[in-house]
Amino acid sequence: MLKIINVVGARPNFMKMAPVMEEMRLRADHLQPLLVHTGQHYDEAMSDSFFEDLQMPRPDINLEVGSASHAEQTARVMMAFEKVLKEHQADWVIVVGDVNSTMAATLVAAKMLVKVAHIEAGLRSFDRSMPEEVNRLVTDALADLLLTPSPDANENLLREGVAQEKIRFVGNVMIDTLYRHLEHAKSSQILERLHLNKNHYCAMTLHRPSNVDDRATLTGILDALNAVQERLPVVFPIHPRTRARLDEFGLQSVVEKQRNLIVTEPLGYLDFLQLYSNSRLVLTDSGGIQEETTALGIPCLTLRQNTERPITVTQGSNRIVGNDPEVIKREAWNALDNPPAAMRVPDLWDGQAARRIVDAIEEAGQ
Ligand code: UD1
């Protein structure tokens, strides 16, 4: 029996872990998984609704660390997770993505000599001002099994001196979840609720500290948004960090003035899938949404200076446009007037990544 502790913490982790948990349940005769939620995200909209939408089992253990500074949040996860690892003898700890919880759980397991598998290993933005880049570097330096979503990730790891035999190209597990729920998402009433016509609106998300924590930058993005919403309605589900900054900077009125800007609370997985999969254009600074739009061929503008997911640009529908308002406006016009030609879905973004992931863990064994 292989004892496995699966760790999730924040919103973008849940859709990556769901298919892995499902695959492990199918192998219950020889795998014994435990699900630990660090509690980094804790709101109904940022956490609970995802467990429902994805039909994921409730966590066996919730560490309830909540929000705090980077150091404090990381430390709280480490202290609580160390107790879990002491109590439950595990052969493997499985971590996903690049959030603080990912790095914290990896550090604890490495010091307790428990093997770590990192799902979505090897992605690099080469920008250490992003907290996620630091999390990726630390996690990959310590992990025993590095499960990559794209060939560029393998190249990054090899360049950093990671041994070839620790690296496995398994594909993109978030796309397993996307394909699995595409049909189901059609029952969402989000388009009716917001009075939207398919292919006649844009969807936007924004939460990176580099975009929302600086008043001038956030004001510039709202200015670009104003121009886009004059052409087509824009739906903007607001992340809690962004909501807090809009209040702090007194920018709520700038948002409210925009007639065609539809602001909502953060949406659940199925509502958001139905929303972006029927949109004409997506504007985002998220990592995962760059991949989801590529898988579906929806034009995407990424409001960042770089991406750790270059395959979404070279093969997919993504363009990196930064956060200069004039550039965003120009690129949005361009994308609306000249939608990109057909793109190619990257290799192994085929809905079967979870099976390859669990195979790789089993092969690595105890
Ligand atoms: C985190 C991840 C980021 C990921 C994002 C998705 C890190 C370093 N960052 O950023 O990679 O893209 O999640 O959302 O791990 N808050 C709530 N309710 C919640 C969670 C957060 O109100 O359930 C508020 C709190 O005020 C908190 C702020 O949002 O201080 C930021 O939350 P935090 O988890 O620190 O980082 P995110 O910006 O969400």
Coordinates of C-alpha atoms in Angstrom, one line a residue, residues 66-364:
G66 CA -5.8 31.8 6.4
S67 CA -4.3 35.1 5.1
A68 CA -1.0 36.6 6.4
S69 CA 2.2 38.0 5.1
H70 CA 4.3 35.6 2.9
A71 CA 6.7 34.7 5.7
E72 CA 3.9 34.2 8.2
Q73 CA 1.6 32.3 5.9
T74 CA 4.5 30.0 4.8
A75 CA 5.5 29.4 8.4
R76 CA 2.0 28.6 9.6
V77 CA 1.6 26.0 6.9
M78 CA 5.0 24.5 7.8
M79 CA 4.3 24.3 11.5
A80 CA 0.9 22.7 11.0
F81 CA 2.0 20.4 8.2
E82 CA 4.9 19.1 10.2
K83 CA 2.4 17.8 12.7
V84 CA 0.4 16.1 10.0
L85 CA 3.4 14.4 8.6
K86 CA 4.5 13.2 12.1
E87 CA 1.1 11.7 12.7
H88 CA 0.5 10.1 9.3
Q89 CA 3.4 8.1 7.9
A90 CA 3.4 8.9 4.2
D91 CA 5.5 7.5 1.3
W92 CA 4.8 10.6 -0.8
V93 CA 3.6 14.2 -0.5
I94 CA 2.0 15.5 -3.7
V95 CA 2.0 19.2 -4.3
V96 CA 0.6 21.3 -7.2
G97 CA 1.4 24.6 -8.8
D98 CA 3.3 27.5 -7.3
V99 CA 1.4 29.0 -4.4
N100 CA 2.9 29.5 -0.9
S101 CA 1.3 26.3 0.3
T102 CA 3.1 24.3 -2.4
M103 CA 6.5 25.5 -1.3
A104 CA 5.8 25.3 2.5
A105 CA 4.6 21.7 2.3
T106 CA 7.6 20.7 0.1
L107 CA 10.1 22.2 2.6
V108 CA 8.5 20.3 5.5
A109 CA 8.4 17.0 3.6
A110 CA 12.0 17.3 2.3
K111 CA 13.4 17.9 5.8
M112 CA 11.4 14.9 7.1
L113 CA 12.8 12.7 4.3
V114 CA 9.4 12.1 2.8
K115 CA 9.4 12.1 -1.0
V116 CA 7.8 14.9 -2.9
A117 CA 6.1 14.9 -6.3
H118 CA 5.5 18.3 -7.9
I119 CA 2.7 18.5 -10.4
E120 CA 3.3 21.4 -12.9
A121 CA 7.0 21.4 -12.3
G122 CA 9.6 23.3 -14.4
L123 CA 7.6 26.4 -15.3
R124 CA 9.7 29.6 -15.2
S125 CA 8.9 33.3 -15.8
F126 CA 12.5 34.2 -15.0
D127 CA 11.1 37.0 -12.9
R128 CA 12.0 36.7 -9.2
S129 CA 9.8 39.7 -8.3
M130 CA 6.9 37.2 -8.7
P131 CA 6.4 35.3 -5.4
E132 CA 5.3 32.3 -7.4
E133 CA 8.7 32.2 -9.2
V134 CA 10.4 31.8 -5.9
N135 CA 7.9 29.1 -4.9
R136 CA 8.6 27.2 -8.1
L137 CA 12.4 27.4 -7.8
V138 CA 12.4 26.1 -4.2
T139 CA 9.8 23.4 -4.8
D140 CA 11.6 22.1 -7.9
A141 CA 15.0 22.1 -6.2
L142 CA 13.7 19.8 -3.5
A143 CA 11.2 17.6 -5.3
D144 CA 12.0 14.0 -6.0
L145 CA 9.7 13.6 -8.9
L146 CA 9.0 16.5 -11.3
L147 CA 5.9 16.1 -13.4
T148 CA 5.9 18.7 -16.2
P149 CA 3.1 20.0 -18.4
S150 CA 5.1 21.0 -21.5
P151 CA 8.6 20.3 -23.0
D152 CA 9.9 23.8 -22.2
A153 CA 9.5 22.9 -18.5
N154 CA 11.8 19.8 -19.0
E155 CA 14.4 22.1 -20.7
N156 CA 14.3 24.5 -17.7
L157 CA 14.8 21.8 -15.2
L158 CA 17.7 20.1 -17.1
R159 CA 19.3 23.5 -17.5
E160 CA 19.1 23.9 -13.7
G161 CA 20.9 20.6 -13.3
V162 CA 17.9 18.4 -12.2
A163 CA 18.6 14.8 -13.1
Q164 CA 16.8 13.5 -16.1
E165 CA 15.4 10.5 -14.3
K166 CA 13.5 12.7 -11.9
I167 CA 11.6 14.5 -14.7
R168 CA 8.5 13.1 -16.4
F169 CA 6.5 15.0 -19.1
V170 CA 3.0 14.1 -18.2
G171 CA 1.0 16.9 -19.8
N172 CA -1.4 19.4 -18.4
V173 CA -3.7 18.1 -15.7
M174 CA -5.8 21.2 -15.4
I175 CA -7.0 20.4 -19.0
D176 CA -8.3 17.0 -17.7
T177 CA -10.6 19.0 -15.5
L178 CA -11.6 21.4 -18.2
Y179 CA -12.6 18.7 -20.7
R180 CA -14.4 16.7 -18.0
H181 CA -16.6 19.6 -17.1
L182 CA -17.2 21.4 -20.4
E183 CA -20.5 19.7 -21.0
H184 CA -21.7 20.0 -17.4
A185 CA -20.8 23.8 -17.4
K186 CA -23.5 24.3 -20.1
S187 CA -26.1 24.0 -17.4
S188 CA -24.7 27.1 -15.7
Q189 CA -27.1 30.1 -15.9
I190 CA -24.3 32.7 -15.7
L191 CA -24.9 34.1 -19.2
E192 CA -28.7 34.5 -18.6
R193 CA -28.1 35.9 -15.2
L194 CA -25.7 38.6 -16.6
H195 CA -27.8 39.1 -19.8
L196 CA -24.9 38.2 -22.1
N197 CA -25.0 37.0 -25.7
K198 CA -22.5 34.3 -26.6
N199 CA -19.4 35.7 -28.4
H200 CA -20.5 39.3 -27.7
Y201 CA -18.6 40.0 -24.5
C202 CA -15.1 39.9 -23.0
A203 CA -14.1 38.3 -19.7
M204 CA -11.4 39.8 -17.4
T205 CA -9.6 38.7 -14.3
L206 CA -6.9 40.6 -12.3
H207 CA -5.2 39.7 -9.1
R208 CA -1.4 39.9 -9.5
P209 CA 0.3 42.1 -6.9
S210 CA 2.2 43.8 -9.8
N211 CA -1.1 44.9 -11.3
V212 CA -3.3 45.6 -8.4
D213 CA -1.1 46.7 -5.5
D214 CA 0.1 49.9 -7.2
R215 CA -2.4 52.7 -7.6
A216 CA -1.1 54.1 -10.9
T217 CA -0.9 50.7 -12.5
L218 CA -4.4 49.7 -11.5
T219 CA -5.8 53.1 -12.6
G220 CA -4.1 52.6 -16.0
I221 CA -5.6 49.2 -16.4
L222 CA -9.1 50.5 -15.5
D223 CA -8.6 53.2 -18.2
A224 CA -7.8 50.6 -20.8
L225 CA -10.8 48.6 -19.6
N226 CA -13.0 51.7 -20.1
A227 CA -12.1 51.7 -23.8
V228 CA -12.7 48.0 -24.2
Q229 CA -16.2 48.1 -22.6
E230 CA -17.2 50.9 -25.0
R231 CA -17.0 48.2 -27.7
L232 CA -18.2 45.1 -25.9
P233 CA -19.5 44.3 -22.4
V234 CA -16.7 43.2 -20.1
V235 CA -17.4 40.8 -17.2
F236 CA -15.0 41.3 -14.3
P237 CA -15.3 38.8 -11.4
I238 CA -13.3 40.5 -8.7
H239 CA -10.6 38.7 -6.7
P240 CA -10.6 39.6 -2.9
R241 CA -7.1 41.2 -3.2
T242 CA -8.3 43.4 -6.1
R243 CA -11.5 44.3 -4.3
A244 CA -9.5 45.4 -1.3
R245 CA -7.2 47.6 -3.4
L246 CA -10.0 49.2 -5.3
D247 CA -11.5 50.3 -1.9
E248 CA -8.1 51.3 -0.5
F249 CA -7.3 53.5 -3.5
G250 CA -10.8 54.9 -3.8
L251 CA -11.2 53.5 -7.3
Q252 CA -14.7 52.0 -6.8
S253 CA -16.3 55.0 -8.5
V254 CA -14.1 54.6 -11.6
V255 CA -15.4 51.0 -11.9
E256 CA -19.0 52.0 -11.3
K257 CA -18.9 54.7 -14.0
Q258 CA -18.2 52.1 -16.7
R259 CA -21.7 51.4 -18.1
N260 CA -20.7 48.1 -19.9
L261 CA -18.5 46.8 -17.2
I262 CA -20.2 44.0 -15.3
V263 CA -18.6 43.4 -11.9
T264 CA -19.3 40.1 -10.0
E265 CA -18.0 38.3 -7.0
P266 CA -15.3 35.5 -7.8
L267 CA -17.2 32.9 -9.8
G268 CA -17.3 29.1 -9.2
Y269 CA -15.5 26.7 -11.5
L270 CA -18.5 25.9 -13.7
D271 CA -19.8 29.4 -14.0
F272 CA -16.4 30.7 -14.9
L273 CA -15.9 28.0 -17.5
Q274 CA -19.2 28.7 -19.1
L275 CA -18.3 32.4 -19.1
Y276 CA -14.9 32.4 -20.7
S277 CA -15.6 29.5 -23.1
N278 CA -18.3 31.6 -24.7
S279 CA -16.5 34.9 -24.6
R280 CA -15.0 36.7 -27.6
L281 CA -11.8 37.7 -25.8
V282 CA -10.3 37.1 -22.3
L283 CA -8.0 39.6 -20.5
T284 CA -6.2 38.2 -17.6
D285 CA -3.1 38.1 -15.4
S286 CA -3.8 34.6 -14.2
G287 CA -1.5 31.6 -15.1
G288 CA -4.1 29.0 -15.5
I289 CA -6.5 31.0 -17.7
Q290 CA -3.7 31.4 -20.3
E291 CA -3.7 27.6 -20.6
E292 CA -7.5 27.1 -20.5
T293 CA -8.0 29.6 -23.3
T294 CA -5.3 27.9 -25.3
A295 CA -7.0 24.6 -24.9
L296 CA -10.3 26.0 -26.2
G297 CA -8.8 28.4 -28.8
I298 CA -10.3 31.6 -27.1
P299 CA -8.1 34.7 -27.8
C300 CA -6.4 35.8 -24.6
L301 CA -4.4 38.9 -23.7
T302 CA -2.1 38.5 -20.7
L303 CA -1.6 41.7 -18.7
R304 CA 1.9 40.8 -17.6
Q305 CA 5.4 41.4 -18.7
N306 CA 6.2 37.7 -19.0
T307 CA 4.8 34.3 -18.7
E308 CA 5.9 31.0 -17.2
R309 CA 3.7 29.3 -19.8
P310 CA 5.4 30.3 -23.2
I311 CA 3.7 27.4 -25.0
T312 CA 0.4 29.3 -24.8
V313 CA 2.0 32.0 -26.9
T314 CA 4.0 29.9 -29.3
Q315 CA 1.3 27.3 -30.0
G316 CA -1.8 28.8 -28.4
S317 CA -4.1 31.8 -28.4
N318 CA -2.3 33.9 -25.8
R319 CA -0.5 37.3 -26.3
I320 CA 1.7 39.0 -23.6
V321 CA 0.7 42.6 -23.6
G322 CA 2.0 44.0 -20.2
N323 CA 0.1 46.7 -18.3
D324 CA 0.5 49.8 -20.4
P325 CA -3.0 51.1 -21.1
E326 CA -2.3 52.2 -24.7
V327 CA -0.8 48.8 -25.5
I328 CA -3.8 46.9 -23.9
K329 CA -6.3 49.0 -25.9
R330 CA -4.4 48.5 -29.2
E331 CA -4.0 44.8 -28.6
A332 CA -7.7 44.4 -27.6
W333 CA -8.8 46.2 -30.7
N334 CA -6.5 44.0 -32.8
A335 CA -7.8 40.8 -31.2
L336 CA -11.4 41.8 -31.7
D337 CA -10.9 42.8 -35.3
N338 CA -8.6 40.0 -36.3
P339 CA -9.2 36.9 -34.2
P340 CA -6.2 34.7 -34.4
A341 CA -6.3 31.8 -36.9
A342 CA -6.6 28.2 -35.7
M343 CA -4.1 27.1 -33.1
R344 CA -2.7 23.8 -32.0
V345 CA -3.5 22.4 -28.6
P346 CA -0.1 21.5 -27.0
D347 CA 0.9 17.8 -26.8
L348 CA -0.4 15.8 -23.9
W349 CA -3.1 18.4 -23.1
D350 CA -5.4 15.6 -23.8
G351 CA -7.5 14.9 -20.7
Q352 CA -5.3 12.0 -19.6
A353 CA -2.6 13.7 -17.6
A354 CA -3.9 12.4 -14.2
R355 CA -3.5 8.8 -15.3
R356 CA 0.1 9.5 -16.3
I357 CA 0.8 11.3 -13.1
V358 CA -0.4 8.5 -10.9
D359 CA 1.4 6.0 -13.1
A360 CA 4.6 7.9 -12.6
I361 CA 4.2 8.0 -8.8
E362 CA 3.5 4.3 -8.7
E363 CA 6.5 3.5 -10.8
A364 CA 8.7 5.6 -8.5

